[in-house]
Amino acid sequence: RRYLLYYSPIEGNTSTVPSRQIETIPDSSLPVQRAGDTEYLERGLRYSLVSNPLCDLWYSSTMKKVFDRDPPPKTMRQKISFSAARNESEAIQLVLRPKSVGEIHAVSAHLTGPRGYVLPNDCFDIRRAKYVSIEKPSRTGAGYRDVCRSAFTGRLPDPLPKFAPMAYKAGDPNIIIWADVTVPKNAPAGLYQGELGIDTSSGRVAA
């Protein structure tokens, strides 16, 4: 028998064997040693920031799709931490789950770094993810038992138009705020602190 081992993206599917093949696997081995207790990646991908009569607000890694009825995570944290290099952009995904009637007037962000350096306003690109209804899947994977993205049906967040003021009421689907932060080429290296604020008709919610 001849076996072929090849790479395929986690959420994609490759129904045909790639043309580029390696005839033999390199004859080498490395010792593996456990360094500590098992850590689950999921713990750092989603966590709650604020919970009050107005709303629940939580952070979700941009690696995770947030569905319209996803509940807020049980894990709580006080702040969001991320890193980026000069000339690099990093995205932040915040999810607001309304508990009352109101309106989001604006979303803003600011970060202050070493020697009082403030990231210019044009370094922040604020958007809102919109949901798209998928009624017919693209196709199913070749022999997959689990549903992959190509076989998904339902409401999926995908388009990212510029944020605009919007009304909401209790029980509405999750509101996804997406902020791209671009680090200028002349920004001093170091620790930056600040907040991403959501101004609503009932007050300001910040992370």
PDB file of C-alpha atoms in Angstrom:
ATOM      1  CA  ARG A   1       0.000   0.000   0.000  1.00  0.00           C
ATOM      2  CA  ARG A   2       1.081   3.560  -0.659  1.00  0.00           C
ATOM      3  CA  TYR A   3       0.017   6.260   1.796  1.00  0.00           C
ATOM      4  CA  LEU A   4       0.031   9.997   1.102  1.00  0.00           C
ATOM      5  CA  LEU A   5       0.213  12.487   3.951  1.00  0.00           C
ATOM      6  CA  TYR A   6      -0.427  16.091   2.976  1.00  0.00           C
ATOM      7  CA  TYR A   7      -1.341  19.432   4.504  1.00  0.00           C
ATOM      8  CA  SER A   8      -4.830  20.939   4.226  1.00  0.00           C
ATOM      9  CA  PRO A   9      -6.190  24.104   5.964  1.00  0.00           C
ATOM     10  CA  ILE A  10      -8.112  23.387   9.164  1.00  0.00           C
ATOM     11  CA  GLU A  11     -11.450  24.680   7.892  1.00  0.00           C
ATOM     12  CA  GLY A  12     -10.977  23.954   4.221  1.00  0.00           C
ATOM     13  CA  ASN A  13     -11.071  20.727   2.275  1.00  0.00           C
ATOM     14  CA  THR A  14      -8.762  19.313  -0.336  1.00  0.00           C
ATOM     15  CA  SER A  15     -10.495  16.532  -2.244  1.00  0.00           C
ATOM     16  CA  THR A  16      -7.558  15.808  -4.558  1.00  0.00           C
ATOM     17  CA  VAL A  17      -3.973  14.950  -3.748  1.00  0.00           C
ATOM     18  CA  PRO A  18      -1.581  17.895  -4.373  1.00  0.00           C
ATOM     19  CA  SER A  19       0.743  17.537  -7.374  1.00  0.00           C
ATOM     20  CA  ARG A  20       3.857  18.302  -5.323  1.00  0.00           C
ATOM     21  CA  GLN A  21       4.925  15.198  -3.433  1.00  0.00           C
ATOM     22  CA  ILE A  22       7.797  14.156  -1.181  1.00  0.00           C
ATOM     23  CA  GLU A  23       8.941  10.595  -1.815  1.00  0.00           C
ATOM     24  CA  THR A  24      10.384   9.885   1.612  1.00  0.00           C
ATOM     25  CA  ILE A  25       9.933  11.296   5.095  1.00  0.00           C
ATOM     26  CA  PRO A  26      13.224  12.581   6.595  1.00  0.00           C
ATOM     27  CA  ASP A  27      14.733  10.059   8.998  1.00  0.00           C
ATOM     28  CA  SER A  28      14.944  12.141  12.143  1.00  0.00           C
ATOM     29  CA  SER A  29      13.382  12.345  15.583  1.00  0.00           C
ATOM     30  CA  LEU A  30      13.229  14.828  18.435  1.00  0.00           C
ATOM     31  CA  PRO A  31      12.574  14.135  22.117  1.00  0.00           C
ATOM     32  CA  VAL A  32       9.335  15.597  23.489  1.00  0.00           C
ATOM     33  CA  GLN A  33       9.127  16.661  27.112  1.00  0.00           C
ATOM     34  CA  ARG A  34       6.067  17.963  28.917  1.00  0.00           C
ATOM     35  CA  ALA A  35       6.786  21.436  30.315  1.00  0.00           C
ATOM     36  CA  GLY A  36       3.767  21.846  32.605  1.00  0.00           C
ATOM     37  CA  ASP A  37       0.020  21.477  32.972  1.00  0.00           C
ATOM     38  CA  THR A  38      -2.156  21.312  29.893  1.00  0.00           C
ATOM     39  CA  GLU A  39      -3.387  24.732  28.741  1.00  0.00           C
ATOM     40  CA  TYR A  40      -6.431  25.069  26.519  1.00  0.00           C
ATOM     41  CA  LEU A  41      -6.116  27.648  23.754  1.00  0.00           C
ATOM     42  CA  GLU A  42      -9.831  28.444  24.015  1.00  0.00           C
ATOM     43  CA  ARG A  43      -9.268  30.173  27.368  1.00  0.00           C
ATOM     44  CA  GLY A  44      -7.463  33.052  25.732  1.00  0.00           C
ATOM     45  CA  LEU A  45      -9.641  33.304  22.621  1.00  0.00           C
ATOM     46  CA  ARG A  46     -12.834  34.569  24.282  1.00  0.00           C
ATOM     47  CA  TYR A  47     -13.492  36.311  27.587  1.00  0.00           C
ATOM     48  CA  SER A  48     -16.045  38.702  29.059  1.00  0.00           C
ATOM     49  CA  LEU A  49     -15.153  42.319  29.874  1.00  0.00           C
ATOM     50  CA  VAL A  50     -18.354  44.040  31.038  1.00  0.00           C
ATOM     51  CA  SER A  51     -21.745  42.848  32.240  1.00  0.00           C
ATOM     52  CA  ASN A  52     -24.378  45.384  33.322  1.00  0.00           C
ATOM     53  CA  PRO A  53     -28.099  46.145  32.762  1.00  0.00           C
ATOM     54  CA  LEU A  54     -27.222  47.784  29.421  1.00  0.00           C
ATOM     55  CA  CYS A  55     -25.318  44.941  27.794  1.00  0.00           C
ATOM     56  CA  ASP A  56     -22.753  42.186  27.942  1.00  0.00           C
ATOM     57  CA  LEU A  57     -19.464  43.057  26.275  1.00  0.00           C
ATOM     58  CA  TRP A  58     -16.797  40.517  25.502  1.00  0.00           C
ATOM     59  CA  TYR A  59     -13.644  39.961  23.493  1.00  0.00           C
ATOM     60  CA  SER A  60     -13.291  37.259  20.872  1.00  0.00           C
ATOM     61  CA  SER A  61     -10.162  36.519  18.889  1.00  0.00           C
ATOM     62  CA  THR A  62     -10.516  37.267  15.188  1.00  0.00           C
ATOM     63  CA  MET A  63      -9.687  33.585  14.644  1.00  0.00           C
ATOM     64  CA  LYS A  64     -13.165  32.782  15.964  1.00  0.00           C
ATOM     65  CA  LYS A  65     -16.423  33.382  14.139  1.00  0.00           C
ATOM     66  CA  VAL A  66     -19.064  34.864  16.477  1.00  0.00           C
ATOM     67  CA  PHE A  67     -22.585  33.670  15.705  1.00  0.00           C
ATOM     68  CA  ASP A  68     -25.612  35.877  16.249  1.00  0.00           C
ATOM     69  CA  ARG A  69     -26.842  34.039  19.354  1.00  0.00           C
ATOM     70  CA  ASP A  70     -23.534  33.054  20.965  1.00  0.00           C
ATOM     71  CA  PRO A  71     -23.700  33.648  24.746  1.00  0.00           C
ATOM     72  CA  PRO A  72     -20.999  35.666  26.517  1.00  0.00           C
ATOM     73  CA  PRO A  73     -18.055  33.628  27.859  1.00  0.00           C
ATOM     74  CA  LYS A  74     -17.991  32.772  31.561  1.00  0.00           C
ATOM     75  CA  THR A  75     -14.324  33.715  31.950  1.00  0.00           C
ATOM     76  CA  MET A  76     -13.892  37.380  32.974  1.00  0.00           C
ATOM     77  CA  ARG A  77     -10.899  39.645  32.359  1.00  0.00           C
ATOM     78  CA  GLN A  78     -10.294  43.328  33.014  1.00  0.00           C
ATOM     79  CA  LYS A  79      -8.567  44.282  29.775  1.00  0.00           C
ATOM     80  CA  ILE A  80      -7.565  43.288  26.258  1.00  0.00           C
ATOM     81  CA  SER A  81      -3.906  42.668  25.422  1.00  0.00           C
ATOM     82  CA  PHE A  82      -2.451  42.374  21.929  1.00  0.00           C
ATOM     83  CA  SER A  83       0.864  43.027  20.184  1.00  0.00           C
ATOM     84  CA  ALA A  84       1.924  44.400  16.820  1.00  0.00           C
ATOM     85  CA  ALA A  85       5.131  45.597  15.157  1.00  0.00           C
ATOM     86  CA  ARG A  86       5.762  48.804  13.221  1.00  0.00           C
ATOM     87  CA  ASN A  87       4.051  48.858   9.814  1.00  0.00           C
ATOM     88  CA  GLU A  88       1.793  46.033  11.016  1.00  0.00           C
ATOM     89  CA  SER A  89      -1.961  45.917  11.657  1.00  0.00           C
ATOM     90  CA  GLU A  90      -3.725  43.915  14.343  1.00  0.00           C
ATOM     91  CA  ALA A  91      -7.501  43.419  14.558  1.00  0.00           C
ATOM     92  CA  ILE A  92      -9.626  43.443  17.718  1.00  0.00           C
ATOM     93  CA  GLN A  93     -13.097  41.902  17.816  1.00  0.00           C
ATOM     94  CA  LEU A  94     -15.571  43.063  20.478  1.00  0.00           C
ATOM     95  CA  VAL A  95     -19.063  41.640  20.855  1.00  0.00           C
ATOM     96  CA  LEU A  96     -21.949  43.585  22.399  1.00  0.00           C
ATOM     97  CA  ARG A  97     -25.070  41.704  23.455  1.00  0.00           C
ATOM     98  CA  PRO A  98     -27.916  44.218  24.082  1.00  0.00           C
ATOM     99  CA  LYS A  99     -30.088  43.937  27.207  1.00  0.00           C
ATOM    100  CA  SER A 100     -32.132  47.119  26.709  1.00  0.00           C
ATOM    101  CA  VAL A 101     -33.343  49.580  24.089  1.00  0.00           C
ATOM    102  CA  GLY A 102     -30.852  52.167  22.879  1.00  0.00           C
ATOM    103  CA  GLU A 103     -28.526  53.373  20.171  1.00  0.00           C
ATOM    104  CA  ILE A 104     -24.781  53.239  19.559  1.00  0.00           C
ATOM    105  CA  HIS A 105     -23.718  56.731  18.555  1.00  0.00           C
ATOM    106  CA  ALA A 106     -20.013  56.169  17.968  1.00  0.00           C
ATOM    107  CA  VAL A 107     -17.067  53.845  18.580  1.00  0.00           C
ATOM    108  CA  SER A 108     -13.616  55.300  19.244  1.00  0.00           C
ATOM    109  CA  ALA A 109     -10.178  54.148  20.348  1.00  0.00           C
ATOM    110  CA  HIS A 110      -6.977  55.663  21.641  1.00  0.00           C
ATOM    111  CA  LEU A 111      -3.588  54.321  22.717  1.00  0.00           C
ATOM    112  CA  THR A 112      -0.763  56.211  24.430  1.00  0.00           C
ATOM    113  CA  GLY A 113       2.770  54.825  24.455  1.00  0.00           C
ATOM    114  CA  PRO A 114       6.281  55.704  25.627  1.00  0.00           C
ATOM    115  CA  ARG A 115       7.128  59.383  26.159  1.00  0.00           C
ATOM    116  CA  GLY A 116       3.475  60.301  25.724  1.00  0.00           C
ATOM    117  CA  TYR A 117       3.321  59.238  22.069  1.00  0.00           C
ATOM    118  CA  VAL A 118      -0.317  58.963  20.966  1.00  0.00           C
ATOM    119  CA  LEU A 119      -1.339  56.820  18.001  1.00  0.00           C
ATOM    120  CA  PRO A 120      -3.036  59.107  15.427  1.00  0.00           C
ATOM    121  CA  ASN A 121      -6.774  58.701  14.920  1.00  0.00           C
ATOM    122  CA  ASP A 122      -6.278  57.380  11.386  1.00  0.00           C
ATOM    123  CA  CYS A 123      -4.487  54.354  12.859  1.00  0.00           C
ATOM    124  CA  PHE A 124      -7.877  52.996  13.963  1.00  0.00           C
ATOM    125  CA  ASP A 125     -10.293  51.581  11.408  1.00  0.00           C
ATOM    126  CA  ILE A 126     -13.629  50.859  13.128  1.00  0.00           C
ATOM    127  CA  ARG A 127     -16.066  48.500  11.425  1.00  0.00           C
ATOM    128  CA  ARG A 128     -19.124  46.407  12.219  1.00  0.00           C
ATOM    129  CA  ALA A 129     -19.474  42.816  11.092  1.00  0.00           C
ATOM    130  CA  LYS A 130     -22.716  42.043   9.269  1.00  0.00           C
ATOM    131  CA  TYR A 131     -24.382  38.635   9.144  1.00  0.00           C
ATOM    132  CA  VAL A 132     -25.026  36.823   5.891  1.00  0.00           C
ATOM    133  CA  SER A 133     -27.596  34.020   5.623  1.00  0.00           C
ATOM    134  CA  ILE A 134     -26.244  30.906   3.926  1.00  0.00           C
ATOM    135  CA  GLU A 135     -29.104  28.659   2.827  1.00  0.00           C
ATOM    136  CA  LYS A 136     -27.258  26.380   0.446  1.00  0.00           C
ATOM    137  CA  PRO A 137     -23.764  25.131   1.295  1.00  0.00           C
ATOM    138  CA  SER A 138     -20.972  25.382  -1.251  1.00  0.00           C
ATOM    139  CA  ARG A 139     -20.239  21.669  -1.081  1.00  0.00           C
ATOM    140  CA  THR A 140     -19.305  19.018   1.426  1.00  0.00           C
ATOM    141  CA  GLY A 141     -15.853  17.715   2.020  1.00  0.00           C
ATOM    142  CA  ALA A 142     -14.627  14.474   0.517  1.00  0.00           C
ATOM    143  CA  GLY A 143     -15.620  11.919   3.108  1.00  0.00           C
ATOM    144  CA  TYR A 144     -15.686  14.337   6.067  1.00  0.00           C
ATOM    145  CA  ARG A 145     -17.763  13.258   9.036  1.00  0.00           C
ATOM    146  CA  ASP A 146     -17.765  16.729  10.634  1.00  0.00           C
ATOM    147  CA  VAL A 147     -19.316  19.776   8.999  1.00  0.00           C
ATOM    148  CA  CYS A 148     -16.608  22.027   7.593  1.00  0.00           C
ATOM    149  CA  ARG A 149     -17.062  25.650   6.577  1.00  0.00           C
ATOM    150  CA  SER A 150     -17.956  24.732   2.999  1.00  0.00           C
ATOM    151  CA  ALA A 151     -20.964  22.768   4.321  1.00  0.00           C
ATOM    152  CA  PHE A 152     -22.215  25.453   6.746  1.00  0.00           C
ATOM    153  CA  THR A 153     -25.757  26.814   6.639  1.00  0.00           C
ATOM    154  CA  GLY A 154     -27.151  29.602   8.805  1.00  0.00           C
ATOM    155  CA  ARG A 155     -26.175  33.191   9.640  1.00  0.00           C
ATOM    156  CA  LEU A 156     -22.454  33.828   9.382  1.00  0.00           C
ATOM    157  CA  PRO A 157     -20.628  37.131  10.076  1.00  0.00           C
ATOM    158  CA  ASP A 158     -18.484  38.125   7.114  1.00  0.00           C
ATOM    159  CA  PRO A 159     -18.820  41.631   5.545  1.00  0.00           C
ATOM    160  CA  LEU A 160     -17.045  44.429   7.435  1.00  0.00           C
ATOM    161  CA  PRO A 161     -18.522  47.790   6.392  1.00  0.00           C
ATOM    162  CA  LYS A 162     -17.501  51.025   8.120  1.00  0.00           C
ATOM    163  CA  PHE A 163     -19.267  51.475  11.445  1.00  0.00           C
ATOM    164  CA  ALA A 164     -22.333  53.725  11.401  1.00  0.00           C
ATOM    165  CA  PRO A 165     -24.700  54.707  14.264  1.00  0.00           C
ATOM    166  CA  MET A 166     -27.290  52.023  14.919  1.00  0.00           C
ATOM    167  CA  ALA A 167     -30.274  51.284  17.129  1.00  0.00           C
ATOM    168  CA  TYR A 168     -30.712  48.126  19.176  1.00  0.00           C
ATOM    169  CA  LYS A 169     -33.123  46.508  21.611  1.00  0.00           C
ATOM    170  CA  ALA A 170     -33.014  43.717  24.147  1.00  0.00           C
ATOM    171  CA  GLY A 171     -32.818  40.316  22.516  1.00  0.00           C
ATOM    172  CA  ASP A 172     -31.229  41.571  19.304  1.00  0.00           C
ATOM    173  CA  PRO A 173     -28.456  39.454  17.730  1.00  0.00           C
ATOM    174  CA  ASN A 174     -24.899  40.054  18.872  1.00  0.00           C
ATOM    175  CA  ILE A 175     -23.343  43.282  17.595  1.00  0.00           C
ATOM    176  CA  ILE A 176     -19.771  42.726  16.430  1.00  0.00           C
ATOM    177  CA  ILE A 177     -17.386  45.685  16.556  1.00  0.00           C
ATOM    178  CA  TRP A 178     -14.163  45.149  14.604  1.00  0.00           C
ATOM    179  CA  ALA A 179     -11.222  47.521  15.093  1.00  0.00           C
ATOM    180  CA  ASP A 180      -8.059  47.356  12.978  1.00  0.00           C
ATOM    181  CA  VAL A 181      -5.077  49.012  14.682  1.00  0.00           C
ATOM    182  CA  THR A 182      -2.181  50.024  12.400  1.00  0.00           C
ATOM    183  CA  VAL A 183       1.187  50.807  13.989  1.00  0.00           C
ATOM    184  CA  PRO A 184       3.020  53.683  12.212  1.00  0.00           C
ATOM    185  CA  LYS A 185       6.585  53.122  11.027  1.00  0.00           C
ATOM    186  CA  ASN A 186       7.851  55.821  13.406  1.00  0.00           C
ATOM    187  CA  ALA A 187       5.954  54.683  16.516  1.00  0.00           C
ATOM    188  CA  PRO A 188       8.307  54.149  19.491  1.00  0.00           C
ATOM    189  CA  ALA A 189       8.522  50.577  20.727  1.00  0.00           C
ATOM    190  CA  GLY A 190       7.082  49.801  24.134  1.00  0.00           C
ATOM    191  CA  LEU A 191       3.883  49.322  26.095  1.00  0.00           C
ATOM    192  CA  TYR A 192       0.784  51.246  24.993  1.00  0.00           C
ATOM    193  CA  GLN A 193      -2.332  51.706  27.096  1.00  0.00           C
ATOM    194  CA  GLY A 194      -5.764  53.079  26.317  1.00  0.00           C
ATOM    195  CA  GLU A 195      -9.312  51.991  25.601  1.00  0.00           C
ATOM    196  CA  LEU A 196     -11.859  51.203  22.959  1.00  0.00           C
ATOM    197  CA  GLY A 197     -15.074  52.992  23.878  1.00  0.00           C
ATOM    198  CA  ILE A 198     -18.632  52.476  22.678  1.00  0.00           C
ATOM    199  CA  ASP A 199     -20.817  55.564  23.186  1.00  0.00           C
ATOM    200  CA  THR A 200     -24.478  54.642  23.578  1.00  0.00           C
ATOM    201  CA  SER A 201     -27.662  56.513  24.429  1.00  0.00           C
ATOM    202  CA  SER A 202     -27.434  54.970  27.918  1.00  0.00           C
ATOM    203  CA  GLY A 203     -23.767  55.795  28.534  1.00  0.00           C
ATOM    204  CA  ARG A 204     -20.279  54.742  27.551  1.00  0.00           C
ATOM    205  CA  VAL A 205     -19.038  51.159  27.610  1.00  0.00           C
ATOM    206  CA  ALA A 206     -15.247  50.798  27.437  1.00  0.00           C
ATOM    207  CA  ALA A 207     -12.678  48.023  27.252  1.00  0.00           C
TER     208      ALA A 207
END
